[in-house]
Amino acid sequence: MTNQFVNAVYYPSWKIYKGLAPSELQFQLITHIFYAFARINTDGTLRLLDEKADTQLTVDGEQGCFTTLAKLKRQNPHIKTLLSVAGGSGSASFPAVAASFQVRESFARTARELEHPETPAEGENFVHLLRATQAALPSPTHQLSTALPMGQYYLKNINLFEAAQELDLLNLMGYDFAGPWTEISGHQAQLFTPYGDGSPSLKKSCSNGVKYVLSRGFPANKLVLGIPAGEVDYESLPPEWVEKAQVDYALGVVYYINLQGKGFVSFDVPGTGLAGLFNWTGAGDTKGESSLVASGYKALSR
């Protein structure tokens, strides 16, 4: 594969308990695999989130998902594999890690993914941490990326131009705009911002986030847009929901109203679709014509 675009997927370790091994990923269509997650200690060292899944279970004839991914990478040398550290629910210790030179150096020996700064001081430390990690794991032998939310309340704290000097990719999470934490129902991953008045929680959009990042000097060829497969995996959606989904082209969203179940459901289909895309998660995708990973690959290959 000689394509310069990014068509990436996350593989969460807990998918192995649902019978979805790394070998289920569509290797011929993807460029990067982000393995989720490792956790970070306050001294900067890493620990496994699930040692059983990571190193002990028999997976695809190997011992643990780590060994399996290494084998699959040897069989598919075009794919880059990265370890994703912390995740949204495990990043509380990152500000303290980034604030200490010694702890940053400890982290930099093993880390790949970094934190969400909440203040300008944390944003400055974030860039220091990127710099230390890049020095310990230099390109092109290694790749350094970070996953960040769309909200300017996080992004404004980071000097994105300086961060770009150290990063190979910025994975911009174009999802989780609405959910149980918002006051009203809304699209979880709308491409464009709706017009008119409305709840502030519904004003987020992928286009606004991308424009903001680019306006701060971050290069488009390092920016990757995230596609969700959230509360319900895409492959678990009833076929009726996908077939009868309503498409709002003005917002770039798809939804289905199910009065007997979840009510309003927002998701992506191949008809909605920088440097490329990433999918949370690759293991939640379907195969065939309805595959989001395949749809992204086809669009990026044009």
Tab-separated table of C-alpha atoms in Angstrom:
chain	number	residue	atom	x	y	z
A	1	MET	CA	0.000	0.000	0.000
A	2	THR	CA	1.598	3.245	-1.168
A	3	ASN	CA	-1.310	5.615	-0.400
A	4	GLN	CA	-0.402	8.707	1.593
A	5	PHE	CA	-3.789	9.069	3.292
A	6	VAL	CA	-4.719	7.742	6.739
A	7	ASN	CA	-7.563	5.256	7.215
A	8	ALA	CA	-7.096	4.234	10.831
A	9	VAL	CA	-9.015	2.147	13.352
A	10	TYR	CA	-8.943	1.704	17.101
A	11	TYR	CA	-8.885	-1.810	18.517
A	12	PRO	CA	-10.047	-1.878	22.187
A	13	SER	CA	-8.729	-4.853	24.149
A	14	TRP	CA	-12.169	-5.639	25.592
A	15	LYS	CA	-13.478	-6.585	22.149
A	16	ILE	CA	-11.689	-9.916	22.537
A	17	TYR	CA	-14.295	-10.946	25.125
A	18	LYS	CA	-16.981	-10.494	22.460
A	19	GLY	CA	-15.182	-12.819	20.077
A	20	LEU	CA	-13.784	-9.980	17.950
A	21	ALA	CA	-10.065	-10.671	17.571
A	22	PRO	CA	-7.597	-8.297	15.868
A	23	SER	CA	-7.637	-10.625	12.844
A	24	GLU	CA	-11.251	-9.482	12.230
A	25	LEU	CA	-9.962	-6.056	11.152
A	26	GLN	CA	-9.939	-5.307	7.430
A	27	PHE	CA	-6.171	-5.065	7.038
A	28	GLN	CA	-6.230	-4.428	3.317
A	29	LEU	CA	-8.225	-1.239	3.920
A	30	ILE	CA	-6.498	0.313	6.942
A	31	THR	CA	-3.218	2.145	7.460
A	32	HIS	CA	-2.982	2.481	11.274
A	33	ILE	CA	-4.188	0.529	14.314
A	34	PHE	CA	-4.474	2.312	17.674
A	35	TYR	CA	-4.515	-0.283	20.445
A	36	ALA	CA	-6.682	0.874	23.370
A	37	PHE	CA	-5.659	1.272	26.120
A	38	ALA	CA	-2.667	1.349	28.436
A	39	ARG	CA	-2.892	3.314	31.688
A	40	ILE	CA	-0.368	5.768	33.108
A	41	ASN	CA	0.919	5.903	36.690
A	42	THR	CA	1.721	9.139	38.516
A	43	ASP	CA	5.465	8.447	38.126
A	44	GLY	CA	5.090	8.373	34.343
A	45	THR	CA	5.370	4.611	33.938
A	46	LEU	CA	2.706	2.650	32.133
A	47	ARG	CA	0.594	-0.282	33.228
A	48	LEU	CA	-1.634	-2.613	31.285
A	49	LEU	CA	-5.363	-1.966	31.366
A	50	ASP	CA	-6.154	-5.680	30.983
A	51	GLU	CA	-3.114	-7.918	31.369
A	52	LYS	CA	-5.197	-10.995	30.599
A	53	ALA	CA	-6.350	-9.699	27.212
A	54	ASP	CA	-3.060	-7.958	26.415
A	55	THR	CA	-0.623	-10.783	27.180
A	56	GLN	CA	-2.300	-13.989	28.407
A	57	LEU	CA	-5.382	-15.040	26.446
A	58	THR	CA	-4.950	-17.217	23.361
A	59	VAL	CA	-5.781	-14.840	20.513
A	60	ASP	CA	-5.496	-15.878	16.868
A	61	GLY	CA	-3.155	-18.694	17.918
A	62	GLU	CA	-0.846	-16.343	19.837
A	63	GLN	CA	-0.528	-15.396	23.506
A	64	GLY	CA	-2.262	-12.086	24.037
A	65	CYS	CA	-3.426	-9.272	21.776
A	66	PHE	CA	0.005	-7.588	21.794
A	67	THR	CA	1.697	-10.647	20.263
A	68	THR	CA	-1.144	-11.099	17.803
A	69	LEU	CA	-0.883	-7.509	16.605
A	70	ALA	CA	2.873	-7.878	16.175
A	71	LYS	CA	2.310	-10.984	14.048
A	72	LEU	CA	-0.391	-9.294	11.980
A	73	LYS	CA	1.866	-6.300	11.409
A	74	ARG	CA	4.598	-8.596	10.075
A	75	GLN	CA	2.045	-10.061	7.698
A	76	ASN	CA	0.809	-6.580	6.708
A	77	PRO	CA	3.925	-4.375	6.799
A	78	HIS	CA	2.082	-1.335	5.447
A	79	ILE	CA	0.163	-0.994	8.738
A	80	LYS	CA	1.504	1.145	11.583
A	81	THR	CA	0.544	0.041	15.100
A	82	LEU	CA	0.414	2.496	18.012
A	83	LEU	CA	-0.331	2.034	21.686
A	84	SER	CA	-3.025	4.416	22.916
A	85	VAL	CA	-2.442	5.565	26.496
A	86	ALA	CA	-5.134	6.562	29.021
A	87	GLY	CA	-8.275	7.171	26.981
A	88	GLY	CA	-11.079	9.504	28.024
A	89	SER	CA	-11.702	7.754	31.340
A	90	GLY	CA	-8.051	7.294	32.330
A	91	SER	CA	-6.362	10.635	31.716
A	92	ALA	CA	-6.739	12.267	35.148
A	93	SER	CA	-3.059	11.791	36.050
A	94	PHE	CA	-1.700	13.356	32.849
A	95	PRO	CA	-1.466	16.995	34.035
A	96	ALA	CA	0.808	15.995	36.926
A	97	VAL	CA	2.903	13.803	34.628
A	98	ALA	CA	3.335	16.588	32.085
A	99	ALA	CA	4.300	19.156	34.760
A	100	SER	CA	7.447	17.286	35.915
A	101	PHE	CA	10.640	17.044	33.856
A	102	GLN	CA	11.654	13.751	35.471
A	103	VAL	CA	8.220	12.193	35.087
A	104	ARG	CA	7.945	13.403	31.481
A	105	GLU	CA	11.229	11.680	30.707
A	106	SER	CA	9.965	8.485	32.337
A	107	PHE	CA	6.789	8.605	30.295
A	108	ALA	CA	8.633	9.409	27.078
A	109	ARG	CA	10.487	6.106	27.130
A	110	THR	CA	7.283	4.181	26.438
A	111	ALA	CA	4.349	6.470	25.626
A	112	ARG	CA	2.547	7.169	22.353
A	113	GLU	CA	-0.731	8.996	23.193
A	114	LEU	CA	-1.099	12.070	25.375
A	115	GLU	CA	-3.552	14.067	27.502
A	116	HIS	CA	-6.220	16.773	27.166
A	117	PRO	CA	-4.849	20.000	28.716
A	118	GLU	CA	-7.433	22.045	30.611
A	119	THR	CA	-5.382	25.211	31.301
A	120	PRO	CA	-2.752	27.203	29.362
A	121	ALA	CA	-0.071	25.929	31.786
A	122	GLU	CA	-1.123	22.335	31.148
A	123	GLY	CA	-1.117	23.074	27.416
A	124	GLU	CA	2.489	24.292	27.644
A	125	ASN	CA	3.466	21.186	29.602
A	126	PHE	CA	1.675	19.095	26.983
A	127	VAL	CA	3.988	20.416	24.266
A	128	HIS	CA	7.008	19.766	26.498
A	129	LEU	CA	5.788	16.195	26.882
A	130	LEU	CA	5.385	15.821	23.124
A	131	ARG	CA	8.923	17.100	22.634
A	132	ALA	CA	10.380	14.686	25.187
A	133	THR	CA	8.472	11.764	23.711
A	134	GLN	CA	9.550	12.628	20.171
A	135	ALA	CA	13.169	12.752	21.323
A	136	ALA	CA	12.867	9.308	22.920
A	137	LEU	CA	10.863	7.814	20.049
A	138	PRO	CA	11.983	9.723	16.945
A	139	SER	CA	10.330	9.646	13.535
A	140	PRO	CA	10.241	7.870	11.173
A	141	THR	CA	11.041	4.716	13.153
A	142	HIS	CA	8.228	5.559	15.567
A	143	GLN	CA	5.028	7.517	15.159
A	144	LEU	CA	3.706	9.938	17.741
A	145	SER	CA	0.032	10.934	17.779
A	146	THR	CA	-2.506	12.379	20.152
A	147	ALA	CA	-6.299	12.113	20.233
A	148	LEU	CA	-8.047	15.371	21.180
A	149	PRO	CA	-11.688	16.479	21.378
A	150	MET	CA	-13.243	19.041	19.048
A	151	GLY	CA	-14.005	21.568	21.788
A	152	GLN	CA	-12.101	24.830	21.774
A	153	TYR	CA	-12.223	24.760	25.592
A	154	TYR	CA	-9.398	22.142	25.306
A	155	LEU	CA	-7.768	23.088	22.028
A	156	LYS	CA	-7.297	26.774	22.973
A	157	ASN	CA	-4.860	25.725	25.714
A	158	ILE	CA	-2.424	24.119	23.268
A	159	ASN	CA	0.003	25.864	20.941
A	160	LEU	CA	-1.063	23.737	17.991
A	161	PHE	CA	1.655	25.106	15.723
A	162	GLU	CA	4.359	23.964	18.162
A	163	ALA	CA	2.595	20.650	18.749
A	164	ALA	CA	2.644	20.009	15.005
A	165	GLN	CA	6.453	20.103	15.019
A	166	GLU	CA	6.482	16.999	17.245
A	167	LEU	CA	3.398	15.072	16.130
A	168	ASP	CA	2.997	12.743	13.190
A	169	LEU	CA	-0.806	12.790	13.531
A	170	LEU	CA	-3.508	14.590	15.480
A	171	ASN	CA	-6.615	12.415	15.801
A	172	LEU	CA	-9.496	14.867	16.183
A	173	MET	CA	-12.411	13.082	17.835
A	174	GLY	CA	-15.403	14.081	15.711
A	175	TYR	CA	-18.013	12.528	17.972
A	176	ASP	CA	-19.650	12.557	21.426
A	177	PHE	CA	-21.232	15.966	20.731
A	178	ALA	CA	-24.465	14.798	22.360
A	179	GLY	CA	-25.400	11.982	24.707
A	180	PRO	CA	-26.654	11.285	28.234
A	181	TRP	CA	-24.527	14.210	29.483
A	182	THR	CA	-26.362	16.834	27.359
A	183	GLU	CA	-29.697	18.410	28.268
A	184	ILE	CA	-31.469	17.455	25.017
A	185	SER	CA	-31.074	14.839	22.300
A	186	GLY	CA	-28.826	15.682	19.393
A	187	HIS	CA	-26.522	14.272	16.747
A	188	GLN	CA	-23.400	12.750	18.237
A	189	ALA	CA	-21.144	13.477	15.260
A	190	GLN	CA	-22.583	16.193	13.049
A	191	LEU	CA	-20.339	17.299	10.214
A	192	PHE	CA	-21.685	20.868	10.031
A	193	THR	CA	-23.117	23.325	12.564
A	194	PRO	CA	-26.900	23.884	12.483
A	195	TYR	CA	-28.226	27.339	11.724
A	196	GLY	CA	-30.407	29.344	14.064
A	197	ASP	CA	-30.846	29.354	17.806
A	198	GLY	CA	-30.554	26.254	19.899
A	199	SER	CA	-28.792	24.599	22.779
A	200	PRO	CA	-25.030	25.325	22.955
A	201	SER	CA	-24.469	21.575	23.253
A	202	LEU	CA	-25.816	21.164	19.716
A	203	LYS	CA	-23.526	23.783	18.168
A	204	LYS	CA	-20.437	21.570	18.037
A	205	SER	CA	-19.449	20.197	14.642
A	206	CYS	CA	-16.562	18.508	12.891
A	207	SER	CA	-16.192	21.412	10.466
A	208	ASN	CA	-15.832	23.965	13.284
A	209	GLY	CA	-13.231	21.847	15.049
A	210	VAL	CA	-11.205	21.278	11.906
A	211	LYS	CA	-11.332	24.958	10.938
A	212	TYR	CA	-10.140	25.974	14.401
A	213	VAL	CA	-7.188	23.565	14.380
A	214	LEU	CA	-6.124	24.627	10.875
A	215	SER	CA	-6.469	28.319	11.790
A	216	ARG	CA	-3.916	27.805	14.582
A	217	GLY	CA	-1.226	26.658	12.149
A	218	PHE	CA	-1.662	22.901	12.358
A	219	PRO	CA	-1.033	21.326	8.904
A	220	ALA	CA	-3.935	19.554	7.211
A	221	ASN	CA	-1.712	16.642	6.162
A	222	LYS	CA	-1.281	15.646	9.829
A	223	LEU	CA	-4.932	16.017	10.836
A	224	VAL	CA	-7.153	12.908	11.023
A	225	LEU	CA	-10.927	13.073	11.510
A	226	GLY	CA	-12.613	10.565	13.813
A	227	ILE	CA	-15.733	8.532	12.978
A	228	PRO	CA	-17.749	6.993	15.841
A	229	ALA	CA	-19.175	3.592	16.631
A	230	GLY	CA	-20.297	4.519	20.102
A	231	GLU	CA	-22.868	3.245	22.591
A	232	VAL	CA	-24.092	0.646	20.100
A	233	ASP	CA	-21.481	-0.792	17.747
A	234	TYR	CA	-22.222	-0.057	14.113
A	235	GLU	CA	-22.248	-3.785	13.328
A	236	SER	CA	-24.895	-4.275	16.048
A	237	LEU	CA	-27.393	-1.785	14.592
A	238	PRO	CA	-30.556	-3.487	13.305
A	239	PRO	CA	-30.535	-3.540	9.475
A	240	GLU	CA	-33.869	-1.682	9.497
A	241	TRP	CA	-32.257	1.306	11.232
A	242	VAL	CA	-29.548	1.557	8.570
A	243	GLU	CA	-31.888	0.952	5.632
A	244	LYS	CA	-34.540	3.442	6.802
A	245	ALA	CA	-32.192	6.045	8.252
A	246	GLN	CA	-32.871	9.698	7.475
A	247	VAL	CA	-29.980	11.719	6.040
A	248	ASP	CA	-29.681	15.431	6.854
A	249	TYR	CA	-27.266	16.620	4.173
A	250	ALA	CA	-27.137	20.151	5.587
A	251	LEU	CA	-25.577	18.836	8.810
A	252	GLY	CA	-23.894	15.753	7.389
A	253	VAL	CA	-25.680	13.391	9.792
A	254	VAL	CA	-27.812	10.259	9.748
A	255	TYR	CA	-30.519	9.353	12.263
A	256	TYR	CA	-33.331	6.926	12.914
A	257	ILE	CA	-36.340	7.325	15.200
A	258	ASN	CA	-37.212	4.079	16.933
A	259	LEU	CA	-40.302	4.540	19.089
A	260	GLN	CA	-40.124	1.036	20.594
A	261	GLY	CA	-36.502	1.231	21.687
A	262	LYS	CA	-33.908	3.934	22.113
A	263	GLY	CA	-36.002	6.627	20.454
A	264	PHE	CA	-33.695	9.024	18.591
A	265	VAL	CA	-30.529	7.291	17.340
A	266	SER	CA	-27.698	9.153	15.604
A	267	PHE	CA	-24.999	7.309	13.652
A	268	ASP	CA	-23.001	7.227	10.405
A	269	VAL	CA	-23.492	5.251	7.209
A	270	PRO	CA	-21.168	5.045	4.168
A	271	GLY	CA	-23.022	7.945	2.522
A	272	THR	CA	-21.584	10.414	5.070
A	273	GLY	CA	-18.225	10.585	4.890
A	274	LEU	CA	-7.334	16.097	5.656
A	275	ALA	CA	-4.863	13.532	6.157
A	276	GLY	CA	-7.537	10.872	6.504
A	277	LEU	CA	-9.965	9.233	8.895
A	278	PHE	CA	-9.945	7.081	11.987
A	279	ASN	CA	-12.709	4.829	13.249
A	280	TRP	CA	-13.728	4.297	16.872
A	281	THR	CA	-13.727	1.364	16.636
A	282	GLY	CA	-12.571	-0.837	13.756
A	283	ALA	CA	-13.877	-3.872	15.627
A	284	GLY	CA	-17.373	-2.355	15.652
A	285	ASP	CA	-17.587	-2.042	11.874
A	286	THR	CA	-19.437	-4.309	9.457
A	287	LYS	CA	-18.029	-5.865	6.298
A	288	GLY	CA	-19.229	-5.555	2.722
A	289	GLU	CA	-20.994	-2.601	1.124
A	290	SER	CA	-22.156	-1.126	4.447
A	291	SER	CA	-18.630	-1.039	5.970
A	292	LEU	CA	-17.565	2.411	7.213
A	293	VAL	CA	-13.880	1.470	7.023
A	294	ALA	CA	-14.287	0.350	3.414
A	295	SER	CA	-16.303	3.449	2.542
A	296	GLY	CA	-13.608	5.686	3.988
A	297	TYR	CA	-10.894	3.813	2.112
A	298	LYS	CA	-12.741	4.132	-1.200
A	299	ALA	CA	-13.354	7.851	-0.706
A	300	LEU	CA	-9.744	8.524	0.284
A	301	SER	CA	-8.428	6.467	-2.650
A	302	ARG	CA	-10.127	8.639	-5.271
